[in-house]
Amino acid sequence: MTDHHVLITGGAGYIGSILTSELLRANYRVTVLDSLLFGGESIVPFLNHPNFHFVKADVTEPRAVRDAVKRDWQKPTSVVHLAAIVGFPACQAVGKQVSWKYNVEATKNAFGQSADLGVERFVFASTYSNYGMSEDGQPVTEETPLNPQSLYAETKIAAEDFLLSQKDSTCSPLLFRFATLYGISPRTRFDLIVNQFVLEAFTKRSLIIYQRGYSRSFVHIRDVVRGVMMGLEAEKEKVRGQVFNLGTDHGNYTKSDIVNLVLKRMPETVVEYKNLTFGGDMRDITVSFEKIKRVLGFETTLDVDDGVREVLFALKTGLIKTRPTIVMETRNLLFNTENLTGSNKKHKTQVIKEKSHDRKFLAEQTCDRDWRSGFSGLVRH
């Protein structure tokens, strides 16, 4: 399928690195555009692949997408836009101006360049955080009014609104609202609930749980990649301007359900429940995935127990070598110490001075922070 060329923004990230691998396996040509905020080891194995091309660039740059296209390759047939500042804490860390620039303005910029290049399809990674709290307790669908509880969700909704206004463009937008991801990737994230709980139980033999009855929806990262590929391969008019919740009805769990799956594998773990409420992205919802099953025929192949097992295997065998304090500090701290557009040198210096204190704070506060502050998934998904 080398007549198909997909450009992935944020392609070195948690989702992007697996998507790149699967597209190459399916004989696509793949261009990855990434600023490498978290490094590029996840895409090193592809560097010598004849159908792979990498460009280091920031997605906010005015010509980032246009200039990423290799001159002797055909134009991309599709763009998958994963690059973003992902999650409530990360957006709070950089503030509204920078979050808006990366999550909204960069999306508009990337879409405009894609349309100018003649790209046929623009796939956007959004989030079920957009639904916020379910008012009637019923599963939310793609038609449910959006009720953002965080800056992150506000930026994703604004980007969605723009893309849906472009549904009649020659560049057809397709939007996926991802459930909370879990599972191993070349760029594994441990700030996601399932992965985080396994890490905490494995390294500390204990979990501190807040809001035990809150419901969320979960999906394995490999199933997300399969869903995105189905969207890329679907008939264009079938998905033009469509929004799909990407996950499974079987993936709706309470926090206590997730804890029990962890205890099944590590029964020695001591669990402490605390009745505390935190500000921020306070989602408590179940999600319907009937539409993606009906329209695209999508069904998941893996469940949360599979995810717990594979993350635990990776930790036990040393496939992933890590210390909890390092894992827990990296994401939000990087948003403050790296040279993100909109940050100034004075602020950067101050954060670096406070780094040792922040490391200790993040290590102590991280247990269960996904539930407290609304990490959903995916700079870069």
Short mmCIF file of C-alpha atoms in Angstrom, two decimals:
data_model
loop_
_atom_site.label_atom_id
_atom_site.label_comp_id
_atom_site.label_asym_id
_atom_site.label_seq_id
_atom_site.Cartn_x
_atom_site.Cartn_y
_atom_site.Cartn_z
CA MET A 1 0.00 0.00 0.00
CA THR A 2 2.91 2.36 -0.72
CA ASP A 3 0.56 4.60 -2.72
CA HIS A 4 -0.77 5.65 0.71
CA HIS A 5 1.28 8.11 2.74
CA VAL A 6 0.35 9.09 6.30
CA LEU A 7 1.92 12.01 8.18
CA ILE A 8 1.72 11.73 11.97
CA THR A 9 2.26 14.74 14.20
CA GLY A 10 3.55 13.60 17.59
CA GLY A 11 4.54 10.31 16.00
CA ALA A 12 7.26 9.53 18.55
CA GLY A 13 4.78 9.51 21.42
CA TYR A 14 2.77 6.90 23.31
CA ILE A 15 0.24 6.26 20.54
CA GLY A 16 2.25 7.56 17.60
CA SER A 17 5.15 5.13 17.97
CA ILE A 18 2.85 2.09 17.77
CA LEU A 19 0.77 3.64 14.99
CA THR A 20 3.97 4.22 13.01
CA SER A 21 4.99 0.59 13.45
CA GLU A 22 1.60 -0.77 12.38
CA LEU A 23 1.35 1.50 9.35
CA LEU A 24 4.81 0.47 8.17
CA ARG A 25 3.82 -3.16 8.71
CA ALA A 26 0.82 -2.53 6.45
CA ASN A 27 3.14 -1.10 3.78
CA TYR A 28 2.19 2.56 4.20
CA ARG A 29 4.67 5.33 3.80
CA VAL A 30 4.94 7.20 7.10
CA THR A 31 6.27 10.66 7.89
CA VAL A 32 6.67 11.48 11.59
CA LEU A 33 6.77 15.11 12.66
CA ASP A 34 7.77 15.48 16.31
CA SER A 35 9.61 17.97 18.52
CA LEU A 36 11.08 15.08 20.60
CA LEU A 37 10.23 16.73 23.90
CA PHE A 38 10.43 13.28 25.49
CA GLY A 39 13.20 11.94 23.26
CA GLY A 40 13.14 9.90 20.08
CA GLU A 41 14.22 6.40 21.13
CA SER A 42 10.74 5.11 20.32
CA ILE A 43 11.24 5.64 16.58
CA VAL A 44 14.94 4.73 16.25
CA PRO A 45 14.13 1.22 14.91
CA PHE A 46 12.38 2.77 11.91
CA LEU A 47 15.14 5.12 10.77
CA ASN A 48 16.47 2.82 8.06
CA HIS A 49 13.07 1.68 6.86
CA PRO A 50 12.59 2.72 3.22
CA ASN A 51 9.01 3.85 3.87
CA PHE A 52 9.83 5.96 6.94
CA HIS A 53 10.73 9.64 7.10
CA PHE A 54 11.32 11.73 10.22
CA VAL A 55 11.36 15.50 10.65
CA LYS A 56 12.07 17.24 13.94
CA ALA A 57 9.80 20.26 14.16
CA ASP A 58 7.35 21.98 16.46
CA VAL A 59 3.76 21.62 15.32
CA THR A 60 3.10 25.31 16.07
CA GLU A 61 5.55 26.36 13.34
CA PRO A 62 3.68 27.96 10.39
CA ARG A 63 5.07 25.54 7.78
CA ALA A 64 5.80 22.49 9.94
CA VAL A 65 3.47 20.13 8.05
CA ARG A 66 4.25 21.47 4.58
CA ASP A 67 8.01 21.35 5.11
CA ALA A 68 7.88 17.83 6.56
CA VAL A 69 6.88 16.28 3.24
CA LYS A 70 9.78 14.49 1.57
CA ARG A 71 10.36 15.95 -1.87
CA ASP A 72 10.59 12.68 -3.78
CA TRP A 73 7.52 11.17 -2.07
CA GLN A 74 3.90 11.73 -2.98
CA LYS A 75 1.90 14.11 -0.78
CA PRO A 76 0.30 12.57 2.31
CA THR A 77 -3.12 11.08 1.69
CA SER A 78 -3.91 11.46 5.42
CA VAL A 79 -2.63 13.37 8.44
CA VAL A 80 -3.06 11.97 11.95
CA HIS A 81 -2.79 14.84 14.42
CA LEU A 82 -1.63 13.51 17.80
CA ALA A 83 0.68 16.33 18.90
CA ALA A 84 -0.80 18.21 21.84
CA ILE A 85 -0.37 19.14 25.47
CA VAL A 86 -2.35 16.26 26.92
CA GLY A 87 -4.19 16.18 30.22
CA PHE A 88 -5.45 18.62 32.84
CA PRO A 89 -2.21 18.87 34.90
CA ALA A 90 -0.01 19.50 31.86
CA CYS A 91 -2.32 22.22 30.57
CA GLN A 92 -2.48 23.81 34.01
CA ALA A 93 1.32 23.71 34.19
CA VAL A 94 1.81 25.76 31.03
CA GLY A 95 -1.27 27.95 31.36
CA LYS A 96 -4.14 28.87 29.08
CA GLN A 97 -2.15 30.81 26.49
CA VAL A 98 0.33 28.04 25.73
CA SER A 99 -2.30 25.28 25.98
CA TRP A 100 -4.48 27.13 23.50
CA LYS A 101 -1.55 27.67 21.15
CA TYR A 102 -0.60 23.98 21.06
CA ASN A 103 -4.03 22.39 21.25
CA VAL A 104 -6.20 24.80 19.27
CA GLU A 105 -4.13 27.13 17.10
CA ALA A 106 -1.69 24.36 16.13
CA THR A 107 -4.63 22.18 15.10
CA LYS A 108 -6.02 24.93 12.89
CA ASN A 109 -2.55 25.50 11.47
CA ALA A 110 -1.93 21.80 10.77
CA PHE A 111 -5.35 21.40 9.16
CA GLY A 112 -4.86 24.46 6.94
CA GLN A 113 -1.49 23.22 5.73
CA SER A 114 -2.95 19.75 5.14
CA ALA A 115 -5.77 21.20 3.04
CA ASP A 116 -3.28 23.30 1.04
CA LEU A 117 -1.23 20.15 0.34
CA GLY A 118 -4.29 18.33 -0.96
CA VAL A 119 -4.47 15.88 1.95
CA GLU A 120 -7.71 13.90 1.77
CA ARG A 121 -8.26 13.07 5.44
CA PHE A 122 -7.36 14.73 8.75
CA VAL A 123 -7.67 12.46 11.79
CA PHE A 124 -7.83 14.27 15.13
CA ALA A 125 -7.09 12.76 18.54
CA SER A 126 -9.61 14.09 21.03
CA THR A 127 -10.80 12.84 24.41
CA TYR A 128 -13.85 11.69 26.30
CA SER A 129 -12.81 14.26 28.94
CA ASN A 130 -14.99 16.59 26.86
CA TYR A 131 -18.11 15.03 28.37
CA GLY A 132 -17.18 15.90 31.95
CA MET A 133 -19.84 14.69 34.38
CA SER A 134 -22.88 12.72 33.25
CA GLU A 135 -25.94 14.63 34.42
CA ASP A 136 -28.44 11.75 34.27
CA GLY A 137 -26.08 8.83 34.92
CA GLN A 138 -26.71 7.36 31.47
CA PRO A 139 -23.84 6.38 29.10
CA VAL A 140 -22.73 9.38 27.06
CA THR A 141 -22.86 9.21 23.27
CA GLU A 142 -21.34 11.36 20.56
CA GLU A 143 -24.55 13.45 20.68
CA THR A 144 -24.36 14.14 24.42
CA PRO A 145 -23.84 17.86 25.20
CA LEU A 146 -20.24 18.51 26.16
CA ASN A 147 -19.50 19.63 29.71
CA PRO A 148 -15.78 20.39 30.06
CA GLN A 149 -14.35 20.27 33.56
CA SER A 150 -10.80 21.37 32.70
CA LEU A 151 -8.70 23.64 30.52
CA TYR A 152 -7.57 20.55 28.63
CA ALA A 153 -11.13 19.64 27.66
CA GLU A 154 -11.87 23.25 26.73
CA THR A 155 -8.99 23.28 24.25
CA LYS A 156 -10.01 19.94 22.73
CA ILE A 157 -13.61 21.09 22.29
CA ALA A 158 -12.46 24.32 20.63
CA ALA A 159 -10.30 22.31 18.21
CA GLU A 160 -13.21 19.95 17.53
CA ASP A 161 -15.53 22.89 16.82
CA PHE A 162 -13.11 24.27 14.25
CA LEU A 163 -12.64 20.92 12.51
CA LEU A 164 -16.35 20.17 12.39
CA SER A 165 -16.89 23.58 10.75
CA GLN A 166 -14.56 22.31 7.98
CA LYS A 167 -16.45 19.09 7.27
CA ASP A 168 -17.19 20.16 3.69
CA SER A 169 -13.52 20.87 2.97
CA THR A 170 -11.65 18.77 0.42
CA CYS A 171 -9.61 17.68 3.46
CA SER A 172 -12.11 15.57 5.38
CA PRO A 173 -11.91 15.79 9.21
CA LEU A 174 -12.43 12.67 11.34
CA LEU A 175 -12.50 12.97 15.14
CA PHE A 176 -11.86 10.25 17.71
CA ARG A 177 -12.63 10.77 21.40
CA PHE A 178 -10.30 8.29 23.09
CA ALA A 179 -11.14 6.52 26.32
CA THR A 180 -8.39 6.41 28.96
CA LEU A 181 -5.54 4.39 27.50
CA TYR A 182 -3.43 1.67 29.09
CA GLY A 183 -0.78 -0.81 27.97
CA ILE A 184 2.82 -0.93 26.85
CA SER A 185 4.31 1.14 24.03
CA PRO A 186 7.83 2.08 22.91
CA ARG A 187 7.06 5.31 24.78
CA THR A 188 5.09 3.93 27.73
CA ARG A 189 3.30 6.42 29.94
CA PHE A 190 2.90 5.79 33.66
CA ASP A 191 0.63 8.76 34.34
CA LEU A 192 -2.39 6.77 33.10
CA ILE A 193 -4.55 5.01 35.66
CA VAL A 194 -4.03 1.33 34.86
CA ASN A 195 -0.30 1.65 34.12
CA GLN A 196 0.18 3.88 37.16
CA PHE A 197 -1.65 1.57 39.57
CA VAL A 198 0.42 -1.41 38.41
CA LEU A 199 3.64 0.55 38.85
CA GLU A 200 2.66 1.75 42.32
CA ALA A 201 1.63 -1.73 43.44
CA PHE A 202 4.80 -3.28 42.03
CA THR A 203 7.27 -0.76 43.42
CA LYS A 204 5.62 0.25 46.70
CA ARG A 205 3.31 -2.69 47.40
CA SER A 206 0.66 -0.12 48.26
CA LEU A 207 -2.02 2.05 46.66
CA ILE A 208 -3.76 5.15 47.95
CA ILE A 209 -7.18 5.43 46.32
CA TYR A 210 -9.42 8.48 46.11
CA GLN A 211 -13.01 8.57 44.80
CA ARG A 212 -13.21 4.79 44.61
CA GLY A 213 -16.67 4.70 43.05
CA TYR A 214 -15.98 7.07 40.17
CA SER A 215 -16.47 5.50 36.73
CA ARG A 216 -14.20 5.92 33.74
CA SER A 217 -13.78 4.21 30.39
CA PHE A 218 -10.61 2.37 29.35
CA VAL A 219 -9.12 1.04 26.13
CA HIS A 220 -5.85 -0.71 25.28
CA ILE A 221 -3.42 1.35 23.24
CA ARG A 222 -3.20 -1.31 20.53
CA ASP A 223 -6.96 -1.26 20.09
CA VAL A 224 -6.80 2.53 19.75
CA VAL A 225 -4.24 2.14 16.98
CA ARG A 226 -6.47 -0.42 15.26
CA GLY A 227 -9.40 1.99 15.49
CA VAL A 228 -7.39 4.85 13.99
CA MET A 229 -6.27 2.62 11.13
CA MET A 230 -9.87 1.60 10.47
CA GLY A 231 -10.70 5.29 10.26
CA LEU A 232 -7.88 5.82 7.78
CA GLU A 233 -9.09 2.95 5.62
CA ALA A 234 -12.83 3.61 5.77
CA GLU A 235 -14.68 5.07 2.81
CA LYS A 236 -14.08 8.81 2.94
CA GLU A 237 -17.71 9.91 2.82
CA LYS A 238 -18.59 7.40 5.53
CA VAL A 239 -16.45 9.19 8.09
CA ARG A 240 -16.40 12.77 6.80
CA GLY A 241 -17.01 15.15 9.68
CA GLN A 242 -17.81 12.29 12.04
CA VAL A 243 -17.03 11.98 15.75
CA PHE A 244 -16.46 8.53 17.25
CA ASN A 245 -15.98 7.52 20.86
CA LEU A 246 -13.08 5.06 20.62
CA GLY A 247 -13.21 2.29 23.19
CA THR A 248 -15.55 -0.50 24.26
CA ASP A 249 -18.67 -0.83 26.38
CA HIS A 250 -16.78 -3.57 28.23
CA GLY A 251 -14.16 -0.99 29.23
CA ASN A 252 -16.37 1.00 31.60
CA TYR A 253 -14.99 0.43 35.11
CA THR A 254 -15.05 2.05 38.51
CA LYS A 255 -11.78 2.74 40.22
CA SER A 256 -12.47 -0.11 42.64
CA ASP A 257 -12.79 -2.47 39.66
CA ILE A 258 -9.32 -1.48 38.48
CA VAL A 259 -7.88 -1.95 41.96
CA ASN A 260 -9.36 -5.45 42.11
CA LEU A 261 -7.70 -6.38 38.82
CA VAL A 262 -4.37 -5.19 40.22
CA LEU A 263 -4.93 -7.17 43.42
CA LYS A 264 -5.65 -10.26 41.36
CA ARG A 265 -2.03 -10.12 40.14
CA MET A 266 -0.46 -8.65 43.30
CA PRO A 267 -2.63 -9.70 46.26
CA GLU A 268 0.01 -8.54 48.74
CA THR A 269 -0.69 -4.90 47.83
CA VAL A 270 -2.02 -2.80 50.71
CA VAL A 271 -4.86 -0.53 49.60
CA GLU A 272 -5.82 2.61 51.51
CA TYR A 273 -9.02 4.42 50.58
CA LYS A 274 -9.43 8.12 51.29
CA ASN A 275 -12.60 10.17 51.00
CA LEU A 276 -11.19 13.32 49.49
CA THR A 277 -12.32 15.50 46.61
CA PHE A 278 -9.92 17.32 44.32
CA GLY A 279 -10.42 20.17 41.90
CA GLY A 280 -9.85 19.91 38.18
CA ASP A 281 -11.15 17.39 35.69
CA MET A 282 -13.71 15.48 37.75
CA ARG A 283 -15.12 12.98 35.26
CA ASP A 284 -17.53 10.35 36.53
CA ILE A 285 -19.14 8.79 33.48
CA THR A 286 -19.73 5.68 31.45
CA VAL A 287 -19.41 5.92 27.68
CA SER A 288 -21.31 4.33 24.80
CA PHE A 289 -19.26 2.97 21.90
CA GLU A 290 -22.21 1.74 19.85
CA LYS A 291 -21.54 4.15 16.97
CA ILE A 292 -17.98 3.07 16.19
CA LYS A 293 -19.05 -0.57 16.34
CA ARG A 294 -22.01 0.04 14.02
CA VAL A 295 -20.33 2.33 11.49
CA LEU A 296 -16.76 0.99 11.36
CA GLY A 297 -17.28 -2.51 12.73
CA PHE A 298 -14.75 -1.77 15.47
CA GLU A 299 -14.42 -4.10 18.43
CA THR A 300 -11.62 -4.32 20.95
CA THR A 301 -9.39 -7.38 21.30
CA LEU A 302 -7.79 -6.68 24.70
CA ASP A 303 -9.15 -5.86 28.15
CA VAL A 304 -7.85 -4.21 31.31
CA ASP A 305 -6.71 -7.52 32.77
CA ASP A 306 -4.54 -7.99 29.68
CA GLY A 307 -3.10 -4.54 30.29
CA VAL A 308 -2.36 -5.19 33.95
CA ARG A 309 -0.64 -8.44 33.04
CA GLU A 310 1.56 -6.97 30.30
CA VAL A 311 2.62 -3.91 32.32
CA LEU A 312 3.49 -6.13 35.29
CA PHE A 313 5.45 -8.48 33.02
CA ALA A 314 7.43 -5.55 31.60
CA LEU A 315 8.30 -4.35 35.11
CA LYS A 316 9.12 -7.78 36.55
CA THR A 317 11.37 -8.79 33.67
CA GLY A 318 13.16 -5.45 33.47
CA LEU A 319 11.87 -4.68 29.96
CA ILE A 320 11.08 -1.32 31.51
CA LYS A 321 13.62 -0.25 34.10
CA THR A 322 12.45 2.64 36.16
CA ARG A 323 12.34 4.19 39.61
CA PRO A 324 9.01 5.53 40.83
CA THR A 325 10.35 8.98 41.64
CA ILE A 326 11.70 9.39 38.11
CA VAL A 327 8.58 8.06 36.41
CA MET A 328 6.29 10.25 38.41
CA GLU A 329 8.13 13.52 37.93
CA THR A 330 8.83 13.67 34.25
CA ARG A 331 5.80 14.79 32.26
CA ASN A 332 4.60 17.96 33.94
CA LEU A 333 8.08 19.04 34.96
CA LEU A 334 9.23 18.84 31.34
CA PHE A 335 6.45 21.19 30.29
CA ASN A 336 7.99 23.78 32.59
CA THR A 337 11.70 23.18 31.92
CA GLU A 338 11.74 22.56 28.17
CA ASN A 339 11.65 25.41 25.68
CA LEU A 340 7.92 25.38 24.90
CA THR A 341 6.72 28.29 22.82
CA GLY A 342 5.42 30.97 25.14
CA SER A 343 7.77 30.15 28.01
CA ASN A 344 10.37 32.73 28.96
CA LYS A 345 13.92 32.26 30.18
CA LYS A 346 13.25 33.81 33.57
CA HIS A 347 10.42 31.36 34.25
CA LYS A 348 12.48 28.45 32.96
CA THR A 349 15.39 29.32 35.26
CA GLN A 350 13.10 29.59 38.27
CA VAL A 351 11.56 26.19 37.59
CA ILE A 352 14.97 24.57 37.24
CA LYS A 353 15.96 26.05 40.62
CA GLU A 354 12.85 24.46 42.12
CA LYS A 355 13.32 21.16 40.33
CA SER A 356 14.59 19.13 43.29
CA HIS A 357 11.63 20.26 45.40
CA ASP A 358 9.18 19.52 42.56
CA ARG A 359 10.58 16.01 42.15
CA LYS A 360 9.89 15.22 45.79
CA PHE A 361 6.42 16.75 45.62
CA LEU A 362 5.46 14.94 42.42
CA ALA A 363 6.73 11.61 43.72
CA GLU A 364 4.63 12.00 46.88
CA GLN A 365 1.50 13.31 45.19
CA THR A 366 1.37 11.17 42.07
CA CYS A 367 -0.46 8.13 43.44
CA ASP A 368 -3.85 8.15 41.78
CA ARG A 369 -3.41 11.64 40.32
CA ASP A 370 -5.00 10.55 37.07
CA TRP A 371 -8.31 10.24 38.89
CA ARG A 372 -7.78 13.40 40.85
CA SER A 373 -6.75 15.63 37.99
CA GLY A 374 -7.97 14.08 34.80
CA PHE A 375 -5.13 12.65 32.73
CA SER A 376 -6.72 11.08 29.68
CA GLY A 377 -4.44 9.80 27.72
CA LEU A 378 -1.64 11.34 25.13
CA VAL A 379 2.92 16.91 24.57
CA ARG A 380 1.92 13.95 22.33
CA HIS A 381 -0.59 11.26 22.90
#
